PDB file of C-alpha atoms in Angstrom:
ATOM      1  CA  UNK A 771      -1.949  24.727  16.348  1.00 93.00           C
ATOM      2  CA  UNK A 772       1.415  24.733  14.857  1.00 96.00           C
ATOM      3  CA  UNK A 773       3.629  27.585  14.557  1.00 97.00           C
ATOM      4  CA  UNK A 774       6.781  27.927  11.860  1.00 98.00           C
ATOM      5  CA  UNK A 775       9.532  29.976  12.651  1.00 98.00           C
ATOM      6  CA  UNK A 776      12.501  31.741   9.934  1.00 97.00           C
ATOM      7  CA  UNK A 777      15.458  32.808  10.471  1.00 92.00           C
ATOM      8  CA  UNK A 778      18.678  33.411   7.577  1.00 93.00           C
ATOM      9  CA  UNK A 779      18.981  29.692   6.551  1.00 95.00           C
ATOM     10  CA  UNK A 780      17.160  27.950   9.368  1.00 98.00           C
ATOM     11  CA  UNK A 781      13.170  26.860   9.696  1.00 98.00           C
ATOM     12  CA  UNK A 782      11.680  25.007  12.429  1.00 98.00           C
ATOM     13  CA  UNK A 783       8.137  24.358  13.353  1.00 98.00           C
ATOM     14  CA  UNK A 784       6.648  24.201  16.994  1.00 98.00           C
ATOM     15  CA  UNK A 785       4.299  21.286  17.723  1.00 98.00           C
ATOM     16  CA  UNK A 786       2.247  22.166  20.648  1.00 97.00           C
ATOM     17  CA  UNK A 787       0.569  18.506  21.182  1.00 95.00           C
ATOM     18  CA  UNK A 788       3.922  16.376  22.015  1.00 96.00           C
ATOM     19  CA  UNK A 789       4.378  13.408  24.338  1.00 95.00           C
ATOM     20  CA  UNK A 790       4.634  14.338  27.874  1.00 95.00           C
ATOM     21  CA  UNK A 791       8.138  14.389  29.199  1.00 96.00           C
ATOM     22  CA  UNK A 792       8.604  14.059  33.102  1.00 92.00           C
ATOM     23  CA  UNK A 793       4.962  14.765  33.264  1.00 93.00           C
ATOM     24  CA  UNK A 794       5.386  18.027  32.466  1.00 95.00           C
ATOM     25  CA  UNK A 795       3.806  20.059  29.712  1.00 96.00           C
ATOM     26  CA  UNK A 796       5.845  19.454  26.957  1.00 97.00           C
ATOM     27  CA  UNK A 797       5.824  20.501  23.435  1.00 98.00           C
ATOM     28  CA  UNK A 798       8.222  19.711  20.138  1.00 98.00           C
ATOM     29  CA  UNK A 799      10.350  21.249  17.637  1.00 98.00           C
ATOM     30  CA  UNK A 800      10.178  19.630  14.185  1.00 98.00           C
ATOM     31  CA  UNK A 801      10.863  19.862  10.337  1.00 98.00           C
ATOM     32  CA  UNK A 802      13.920  21.591  11.334  1.00 98.00           C
ATOM     33  CA  UNK A 803      16.746  22.410   9.076  1.00 97.00           C
ATOM     34  CA  UNK A 804      19.555  24.987   9.311  1.00 98.00           C
ATOM     35  CA  UNK A 805      22.594  25.788   6.916  1.00 97.00           C
ATOM     36  CA  UNK A 806      24.736  26.800   9.924  1.00 98.00           C
ATOM     37  CA  UNK A 807      24.798  26.123  14.021  1.00 98.00           C
ATOM     38  CA  UNK A 808      23.923  29.639  14.772  1.00 98.00           C
ATOM     39  CA  UNK A 809      21.550  30.102  11.940  1.00 98.00           C
ATOM     40  CA  UNK A 810      19.593  27.141  13.769  1.00 98.00           C
ATOM     41  CA  UNK A 811      20.320  28.366  17.187  1.00 98.00           C
ATOM     42  CA  UNK A 812      18.582  31.401  16.564  1.00 97.00           C
ATOM     43  CA  UNK A 813      15.242  29.988  15.014  1.00 98.00           C
ATOM     44  CA  UNK A 814      15.203  27.211  18.181  1.00 98.00           C
ATOM     45  CA  UNK A 815      15.424  30.416  20.356  1.00 98.00           C
ATOM     46  CA  UNK A 816      12.601  31.880  18.604  1.00 98.00           C
ATOM     47  CA  UNK A 817      10.664  28.676  19.147  1.00 98.00           C
ATOM     48  CA  UNK A 818      11.591  28.318  22.748  1.00 98.00           C
ATOM     49  CA  UNK A 819      10.322  31.572  23.362  1.00 98.00           C
ATOM     50  CA  UNK A 820       6.855  31.011  22.018  1.00 98.00           C
ATOM     51  CA  UNK A 821       6.937  27.404  23.572  1.00 98.00           C
ATOM     52  CA  UNK A 822       7.062  29.184  26.914  1.00 97.00           C
ATOM     53  CA  UNK A 823       4.483  31.925  26.230  1.00 97.00           C
ATOM     54  CA  UNK A 824       2.019  29.149  25.904  1.00 97.00           C
ATOM     55  CA  UNK A 825       3.218  27.104  28.910  1.00 97.00           C
ATOM     56  CA  UNK A 826       5.449  24.747  27.899  1.00 97.00           C
ATOM     57  CA  UNK A 827       7.907  23.304  30.807  1.00 97.00           C
ATOM     58  CA  UNK A 828       9.792  21.023  28.003  1.00 98.00           C
ATOM     59  CA  UNK A 829      10.740  20.638  24.855  1.00 98.00           C
ATOM     60  CA  UNK A 830      11.788  17.747  22.435  1.00 98.00           C
ATOM     61  CA  UNK A 831      13.178  17.537  19.264  1.00 97.00           C
ATOM     62  CA  UNK A 832      13.511  17.054  16.239  1.00 98.00           C
ATOM     63  CA  UNK A 833      10.060  15.497  16.486  1.00 98.00           C
ATOM     64  CA  UNK A 834       7.395  16.282  13.733  1.00 97.00           C
ATOM     65  CA  UNK A 835       4.690  16.171  17.039  1.00 96.00           C
ATOM     66  CA  UNK A 836       5.027  13.025  18.286  1.00 94.00           C
ATOM     67  CA  UNK A 837       6.858   9.533  17.584  1.00 93.00           C
ATOM     68  CA  UNK A 838       4.502   8.289  14.659  1.00 91.00           C
ATOM     69  CA  UNK A 839       6.221  10.948  12.673  1.00 92.00           C
ATOM     70  CA  UNK A 840       9.575  11.673  11.946  1.00 94.00           C
ATOM     71  CA  UNK A 841      11.833  11.995  14.794  1.00 96.00           C
ATOM     72  CA  UNK A 842      15.413  11.439  16.021  1.00 97.00           C
ATOM     73  CA  UNK A 843      18.544  13.292  14.340  1.00 97.00           C
ATOM     74  CA  UNK A 844      21.782  11.318  13.707  1.00 98.00           C
ATOM     75  CA  UNK A 845      24.841  11.851  16.213  1.00 98.00           C
ATOM     76  CA  UNK A 846      27.073   9.102  14.618  1.00 97.00           C
ATOM     77  CA  UNK A 847      27.601   7.633  11.060  1.00 97.00           C
ATOM     78  CA  UNK A 848      30.429   5.870   9.631  1.00 97.00           C
ATOM     79  CA  UNK A 849      29.247   7.631   6.332  1.00 96.00           C
ATOM     80  CA  UNK A 850      27.378   4.610   4.735  1.00 96.00           C
ATOM     81  CA  UNK A 851      24.354   5.844   2.601  1.00 96.00           C
ATOM     82  CA  UNK A 852      20.808   6.595   4.217  1.00 96.00           C
ATOM     83  CA  UNK A 853      18.576   3.787   4.222  1.00 97.00           C
ATOM     84  CA  UNK A 854      14.646   4.175   3.137  1.00 94.00           C
ATOM     85  CA  UNK A 855      12.936   5.928   5.797  1.00 91.00           C
ATOM     86  CA  UNK A 856      15.984   6.599   7.698  1.00 96.00           C
ATOM     87  CA  UNK A 857      16.036  10.204   9.816  1.00 94.00           C
ATOM     88  CA  UNK A 858      18.451  12.560   7.865  1.00 91.00           C
ATOM     89  CA  UNK A 859      20.312  15.260   9.585  1.00 94.00           C
ATOM     90  CA  UNK A 860      21.894  18.349   8.075  1.00 95.00           C
ATOM     91  CA  UNK A 861      26.031  18.524   9.375  1.00 96.00           C
ATOM     92  CA  UNK A 862      24.804  21.543  11.410  1.00 98.00           C
ATOM     93  CA  UNK A 863      21.619  20.358  13.150  1.00 98.00           C
ATOM     94  CA  UNK A 864      23.356  18.431  16.224  1.00 98.00           C
ATOM     95  CA  UNK A 865      25.592  21.627  16.669  1.00 98.00           C
ATOM     96  CA  UNK A 866      22.287  23.832  16.375  1.00 98.00           C
ATOM     97  CA  UNK A 867      20.508  21.975  19.012  1.00 98.00           C
ATOM     98  CA  UNK A 868      23.375  21.452  21.426  1.00 98.00           C
ATOM     99  CA  UNK A 869      24.172  25.384  21.268  1.00 98.00           C
ATOM    100  CA  UNK A 870      20.495  25.750  21.977  1.00 98.00           C
ATOM    101  CA  UNK A 871      20.659  24.155  25.269  1.00 98.00           C
ATOM    102  CA  UNK A 872      19.289  20.729  24.342  1.00 98.00           C
ATOM    103  CA  UNK A 873      20.750  17.383  25.260  1.00 98.00           C
ATOM    104  CA  UNK A 874      20.131  13.953  24.474  1.00 98.00           C
ATOM    105  CA  UNK A 875      17.448  12.111  26.585  1.00 97.00           C
ATOM    106  CA  UNK A 876      16.948   8.872  24.195  1.00 97.00           C
ATOM    107  CA  UNK A 877      19.654   7.305  22.255  1.00 97.00           C
ATOM    108  CA  UNK A 878      18.950   4.654  19.314  1.00 97.00           C
ATOM    109  CA  UNK A 879      21.276   2.667  16.869  1.00 98.00           C
ATOM    110  CA  UNK A 880      20.919   0.710  13.397  1.00 98.00           C
ATOM    111  CA  UNK A 881      23.051  -2.334  12.813  1.00 97.00           C
ATOM    112  CA  UNK A 882      23.612  -4.245   9.487  1.00 97.00           C
ATOM    113  CA  UNK A 883      23.865  -8.068   9.619  1.00 96.00           C
ATOM    114  CA  UNK A 884      25.332 -10.455   6.970  1.00 96.00           C
ATOM    115  CA  UNK A 885      22.464 -12.941   6.193  1.00 95.00           C
ATOM    116  CA  UNK A 886      24.933 -15.937   5.041  1.00 91.00           C
ATOM    117  CA  UNK A 887      25.774 -17.539   8.629  1.00 75.00           C
ATOM    118  CA  UNK A 888      22.100 -17.800   9.176  1.00 71.00           C
ATOM    119  CA  UNK A 889      21.508 -20.877   7.242  1.00 56.00           C
ATOM    120  CA  UNK A 890      20.100 -22.378  10.524  1.00 53.00           C
ATOM    121  CA  UNK A 891      17.826 -20.111  12.358  1.00 54.00           C
ATOM    122  CA  UNK A 892      17.773 -20.866  16.369  1.00 57.00           C
ATOM    123  CA  UNK A 893      14.440 -22.742  17.387  1.00 61.00           C
ATOM    124  CA  UNK A 894      12.158 -20.763  19.099  1.00 71.00           C
ATOM    125  CA  UNK A 895       8.701 -21.574  21.255  1.00 76.00           C
ATOM    126  CA  UNK A 896       6.780 -24.180  19.748  1.00 79.00           C
ATOM    127  CA  UNK A 897       3.928 -22.592  20.851  1.00 86.00           C
ATOM    128  CA  UNK A 898       3.994 -19.889  18.622  1.00 92.00           C
ATOM    129  CA  UNK A 899       3.489 -19.964  15.076  1.00 93.00           C
ATOM    130  CA  UNK A 900       4.799 -17.293  12.593  1.00 94.00           C
ATOM    131  CA  UNK A 901       2.775 -16.596   9.499  1.00 94.00           C
ATOM    132  CA  UNK A 902       3.282 -14.744   6.296  1.00 94.00           C
ATOM    133  CA  UNK A 903       0.892 -12.119   4.941  1.00 91.00           C
ATOM    134  CA  UNK A 904      -1.095 -13.438   2.218  1.00 90.00           C
ATOM    135  CA  UNK A 905      -1.490 -10.681   0.589  1.00 88.00           C
ATOM    136  CA  UNK A 906      -5.392 -10.056   0.967  1.00 90.00           C
ATOM    137  CA  UNK A 907      -7.318  -7.676   2.879  1.00 91.00           C
ATOM    138  CA  UNK A 908      -4.597  -5.360   4.352  1.00 91.00           C
ATOM    139  CA  UNK A 909      -7.024  -3.031   6.127  1.00 92.00           C
ATOM    140  CA  UNK A 910      -7.990  -5.925   8.451  1.00 90.00           C
ATOM    141  CA  UNK A 911      -4.595  -7.302   8.781  1.00 87.00           C
ATOM    142  CA  UNK A 912      -3.156  -3.837   9.644  1.00 89.00           C
ATOM    143  CA  UNK A 913      -6.453  -3.440  11.660  1.00 91.00           C
ATOM    144  CA  UNK A 914      -5.024  -6.218  13.918  1.00 89.00           C
ATOM    145  CA  UNK A 915      -1.514  -4.607  14.119  1.00 89.00           C
ATOM    146  CA  UNK A 916      -3.552  -1.487  15.295  1.00 91.00           C
ATOM    147  CA  UNK A 917      -4.878  -3.209  18.094  1.00 90.00           C
ATOM    148  CA  UNK A 918      -1.635  -5.209  18.968  1.00 90.00           C
ATOM    149  CA  UNK A 919       0.317  -1.875  18.844  1.00 89.00           C
ATOM    150  CA  UNK A 920      -1.840   0.007  21.981  1.00 86.00           C
ATOM    151  CA  UNK A 921      -0.612  -2.905  24.027  1.00 84.00           C
ATOM    152  CA  UNK A 922       2.917  -3.417  22.588  1.00 85.00           C
ATOM    153  CA  UNK A 923       4.121   0.354  22.532  1.00 85.00           C
ATOM    154  CA  UNK A 924       1.993   1.699  25.257  1.00 79.00           C
ATOM    155  CA  UNK A 925       5.172   1.370  27.680  1.00 79.00           C
ATOM    156  CA  UNK A 926       7.409   3.101  25.614  1.00 83.00           C
ATOM    157  CA  UNK A 927       8.855   6.187  26.466  1.00 82.00           C
ATOM    158  CA  UNK A 928       7.076   9.428  24.397  1.00 92.00           C
ATOM    159  CA  UNK A 929       4.440   6.909  23.087  1.00 89.00           C
ATOM    160  CA  UNK A 930       0.900   8.709  22.503  1.00 90.00           C
ATOM    161  CA  UNK A 931      -1.697   6.479  21.263  1.00 89.00           C
ATOM    162  CA  UNK A 932      -3.322   7.310  17.300  1.00 90.00           C
ATOM    163  CA  UNK A 933      -6.615   6.524  16.007  1.00 93.00           C
ATOM    164  CA  UNK A 934      -7.085   3.611  13.957  1.00 93.00           C
ATOM    165  CA  UNK A 935      -7.857   5.907  10.875  1.00 94.00           C
ATOM    166  CA  UNK A 936      -5.033   7.888  11.446  1.00 93.00           C
ATOM    167  CA  UNK A 937      -2.760   4.473  11.819  1.00 91.00           C
ATOM    168  CA  UNK A 938      -4.165   2.889   8.682  1.00 93.00           C
ATOM    169  CA  UNK A 939      -3.370   6.353   6.909  1.00 93.00           C
ATOM    170  CA  UNK A 940       0.027   5.832   7.843  1.00 89.00           C
ATOM    171  CA  UNK A 941       0.628   2.226   6.549  1.00 86.00           C
ATOM    172  CA  UNK A 942      -1.580   0.876   4.048  1.00 89.00           C
ATOM    173  CA  UNK A 943      -0.099   3.761   1.214  1.00 89.00           C
ATOM    174  CA  UNK A 944       3.056   1.188   1.734  1.00 84.00           C
ATOM    175  CA  UNK A 945       1.170  -2.014   0.985  1.00 84.00           C
ATOM    176  CA  UNK A 946       2.260  -1.716  -2.699  1.00 84.00           C
ATOM    177  CA  UNK A 947       6.296  -1.670  -1.733  1.00 82.00           C
ATOM    178  CA  UNK A 948       5.457  -4.633   0.769  1.00 85.00           C
ATOM    179  CA  UNK A 949       7.063  -7.849  -0.068  1.00 91.00           C
ATOM    180  CA  UNK A 950       4.465 -10.856   1.751  1.00 92.00           C
ATOM    181  CA  UNK A 951       7.205 -12.732   3.470  1.00 95.00           C
ATOM    182  CA  UNK A 952       8.442  -9.711   5.105  1.00 95.00           C
ATOM    183  CA  UNK A 953       4.812  -8.743   6.463  1.00 94.00           C
ATOM    184  CA  UNK A 954       4.618 -11.693   9.584  1.00 95.00           C
ATOM    185  CA  UNK A 955       2.534 -12.423  12.123  1.00 94.00           C
ATOM    186  CA  UNK A 956       2.925 -14.404  15.009  1.00 95.00           C
ATOM    187  CA  UNK A 957       0.055 -16.351  16.853  1.00 94.00           C
ATOM    188  CA  UNK A 958      -0.373 -18.152  20.349  1.00 92.00           C
ATOM    189  CA  UNK A 959      -1.885 -21.708  20.396  1.00 90.00           C
ATOM    190  CA  UNK A 960      -5.465 -20.113  20.776  1.00 92.00           C
ATOM    191  CA  UNK A 961      -4.544 -18.184  17.090  1.00 91.00           C
ATOM    192  CA  UNK A 962      -4.459 -15.015  18.964  1.00 92.00           C
ATOM    193  CA  UNK A 963      -2.332 -12.017  17.386  1.00 92.00           C
ATOM    194  CA  UNK A 964       0.731 -11.774  19.549  1.00 93.00           C
ATOM    195  CA  UNK A 965       3.380 -10.142  17.570  1.00 94.00           C
ATOM    196  CA  UNK A 966       4.282  -8.528  14.059  1.00 94.00           C
ATOM    197  CA  UNK A 967       6.785  -7.285  12.196  1.00 94.00           C
ATOM    198  CA  UNK A 968       7.266  -5.229   9.221  1.00 92.00           C
ATOM    199  CA  UNK A 969      10.333  -5.741   6.511  1.00 94.00           C
ATOM    200  CA  UNK A 970      10.918  -3.777   3.365  1.00 94.00           C
ATOM    201  CA  UNK A 971      13.770  -4.133   0.679  1.00 95.00           C
ATOM    202  CA  UNK A 972      15.771  -0.984   0.880  1.00 96.00           C
ATOM    203  CA  UNK A 973      14.576   0.548  -2.109  1.00 93.00           C
ATOM    204  CA  UNK A 974      16.402   3.928  -1.240  1.00 90.00           C
ATOM    205  CA  UNK A 975      19.521   2.311  -2.602  1.00 92.00           C
ATOM    206  CA  UNK A 976      17.823   1.500  -6.034  1.00 92.00           C
ATOM    207  CA  UNK A 977      15.046  -1.069  -7.387  1.00 90.00           C
ATOM    208  CA  UNK A 978      17.047  -3.715  -6.960  1.00 93.00           C
ATOM    209  CA  UNK A 979      18.742  -3.665  -3.352  1.00 96.00           C
ATOM    210  CA  UNK A 980      20.571  -6.320  -2.060  1.00 97.00           C
ATOM    211  CA  UNK A 981      19.610  -5.434   1.720  1.00 98.00           C
ATOM    212  CA  UNK A 982      16.506  -5.611   3.663  1.00 97.00           C
ATOM    213  CA  UNK A 983      15.308  -3.587   6.535  1.00 97.00           C
ATOM    214  CA  UNK A 984      13.653  -4.882   9.495  1.00 95.00           C
ATOM    215  CA  UNK A 985      11.760  -1.904  10.136  1.00 88.00           C
ATOM    216  CA  UNK A 986       9.231  -2.388  12.980  1.00 85.00           C
ATOM    217  CA  UNK A 987       8.503  -5.483  15.041  1.00 85.00           C
ATOM    218  CA  UNK A 988       6.834  -5.674  18.321  1.00 86.00           C
ATOM    219  CA  UNK A 989       5.126  -8.169  20.666  1.00 90.00           C
ATOM    220  CA  UNK A 990       3.371  -9.130  23.378  1.00 90.00           C
ATOM    221  CA  UNK A 991       4.349 -12.231  24.606  1.00 90.00           C
ATOM    222  CA  UNK A 992       8.099 -13.514  25.735  1.00 87.00           C
ATOM    223  CA  UNK A 993      10.028 -15.147  22.336  1.00 88.00           C
ATOM    224  CA  UNK A 994       7.498 -14.045  19.898  1.00 91.00           C
ATOM    225  CA  UNK A 995       9.842 -11.073  18.912  1.00 89.00           C
ATOM    226  CA  UNK A 996      12.879 -13.995  18.461  1.00 88.00           C
ATOM    227  CA  UNK A 997      10.348 -16.270  16.443  1.00 91.00           C
ATOM    228  CA  UNK A 998       9.309 -13.298  13.855  1.00 93.00           C
ATOM    229  CA  UNK A 999      13.016 -12.078  13.757  1.00 92.00           C
ATOM    230  CA  UNK A1000      14.350 -15.646  12.923  1.00 92.00           C
ATOM    231  CA  UNK A1001      11.928 -16.175  10.168  1.00 93.00           C
ATOM    232  CA  UNK A1002      12.563 -12.711   8.644  1.00 95.00           C
ATOM    233  CA  UNK A1003      16.083 -13.279   8.531  1.00 95.00           C
ATOM    234  CA  UNK A1004      15.691 -16.626   6.814  1.00 94.00           C
ATOM    235  CA  UNK A1005      13.107 -15.447   4.370  1.00 95.00           C
ATOM    236  CA  UNK A1006      15.579 -12.609   3.582  1.00 96.00           C
ATOM    237  CA  UNK A1007      18.400 -14.907   2.801  1.00 95.00           C
ATOM    238  CA  UNK A1008      16.340 -17.471   0.765  1.00 94.00           C
ATOM    239  CA  UNK A1009      14.937 -14.251  -1.270  1.00 96.00           C
ATOM    240  CA  UNK A1010      18.363 -13.458  -2.522  1.00 96.00           C
ATOM    241  CA  UNK A1011      19.286 -10.300   0.211  1.00 97.00           C
ATOM    242  CA  UNK A1012      23.008 -10.543   1.618  1.00 97.00           C
ATOM    243  CA  UNK A1013      22.195  -8.258   4.518  1.00 97.00           C
ATOM    244  CA  UNK A1014      20.014  -6.928   6.754  1.00 97.00           C
ATOM    245  CA  UNK A1015      19.575  -3.369   8.547  1.00 98.00           C
ATOM    246  CA  UNK A1016      18.370  -3.696  12.182  1.00 97.00           C
ATOM    247  CA  UNK A1017      16.648  -0.542  11.878  1.00 97.00           C
ATOM    248  CA  UNK A1018      16.345   2.285  14.827  1.00 96.00           C
ATOM    249  CA  UNK A1019      16.695   0.134  17.819  1.00 95.00           C
ATOM    250  CA  UNK A1020      16.444   1.936  21.482  1.00 93.00           C
ATOM    251  CA  UNK A1021      19.915   1.175  22.864  1.00 94.00           C
ATOM    252  CA  UNK A1022      18.480  -0.181  26.032  1.00 91.00           C
ATOM    253  CA  UNK A1023      15.877  -2.327  24.038  1.00 88.00           C
ATOM    254  CA  UNK A1024      16.741  -6.227  24.400  1.00 87.00           C
ATOM    255  CA  UNK A1025      16.886  -6.136  20.314  1.00 88.00           C
ATOM    256  CA  UNK A1026      20.213  -4.173  20.157  1.00 91.00           C
ATOM    257  CA  UNK A1027      21.532  -7.362  22.341  1.00 90.00           C
ATOM    258  CA  UNK A1028      20.323  -9.654  19.858  1.00 88.00           C
ATOM    259  CA  UNK A1029      21.487  -7.606  16.920  1.00 91.00           C
ATOM    260  CA  UNK A1030      24.841  -7.834  18.298  1.00 92.00           C
ATOM    261  CA  UNK A1031      24.756 -11.870  19.173  1.00 89.00           C
ATOM    262  CA  UNK A1032      23.725 -12.218  15.440  1.00 88.00           C
ATOM    263  CA  UNK A1033      26.811 -10.356  14.344  1.00 91.00           C
ATOM    264  CA  UNK A1034      24.990  -6.837  13.966  1.00 93.00           C
ATOM    265  CA  UNK A1035      27.585  -4.065  13.067  1.00 96.00           C
ATOM    266  CA  UNK A1036      26.338  -0.895  14.158  1.00 97.00           C
ATOM    267  CA  UNK A1037      26.713   1.809  11.799  1.00 98.00           C
ATOM    268  CA  UNK A1038      24.694   4.692  12.842  1.00 98.00           C
ATOM    269  CA  UNK A1039      23.552   6.201  15.838  1.00 98.00           C
ATOM    270  CA  UNK A1040      20.568   8.804  16.742  1.00 98.00           C
ATOM    271  CA  UNK A1041      19.116  10.813  19.601  1.00 98.00           C
ATOM    272  CA  UNK A1042      15.744  12.612  20.581  1.00 98.00           C
ATOM    273  CA  UNK A1043      17.041  16.053  22.400  1.00 98.00           C
ATOM    274  CA  UNK A1044      15.314  17.756  25.186  1.00 98.00           C
ATOM    275  CA  UNK A1045      15.126  21.098  26.940  1.00 98.00           C
ATOM    276  CA  UNK A1046      14.014  21.991  30.141  1.00 97.00           C
ATOM    277  CA  UNK A1047      12.533  25.250  30.001  1.00 96.00           C
ATOM    278  CA  UNK A1048      11.002  25.312  33.392  1.00 83.00           C
ATOM    279  CA  UNK A1049      11.801  23.011  36.387  1.00 70.00           C
ATOM    280  CA  UNK A1050       9.023  24.470  38.629  1.00 68.00           C
ATOM    281  CA  UNK A1051       6.286  23.603  36.228  1.00 57.00           C
ATOM    282  CA  UNK A1052       3.740  21.260  36.912  1.00 56.00           C
TER     283      UNK A1052
END
């Protein structure tokens, strides 16, 4: 059961069922807001005391329970406006977490790339075909994505599986906002799904954005990710978008290297923070 703590100018919720860190009993602090670093530190101290009393040896934050929900905070920015579904941080969030003893344990980035120079998409494995969603039966299509995600994300740090029902409950509400050409599926020679990509126009900047977001993609076959990204960028350029955002990439992921190779210009960094509460816990 979650527990919420407040102090003058600050609020945080303790999530007891967080992804394990270092194989130790782990909880998370999320839904965090603070008006000052001192107020934030004070409310985080309350959550830490409660976590220790409930047997936690590690704390993650900010994280609203798991990585399927909001997590990470902004650590560096060029000042450009936030994009659709991007984590947002108050100016005191990072100083508060740092003052409370949290340190970065995973780092991420977002980059912006101009589409004008991508007139000739690179070739990719001819045995991989990329198809665009036809707009029908979203529950069936996203059900396939759920099955693939269990395999594609299983090795990711702090990954925890969710039920099919919860997965569909998260994604299906976005269907009315999706454009078919930015919902892509990669299949092998036998027709089996080996990758998927979701992109969405950056409606955070208004109803007629010039930028599209490469929000999520994953694959279980080498080369499928490159094929999906290639088709996505080409479709975005042909649709009249001038830029694409490569959103929320783990800095050690091969996607970060590919973004740089395509001319991606980094404009935001993020971190998931953590704190060791009990180094001797099992």
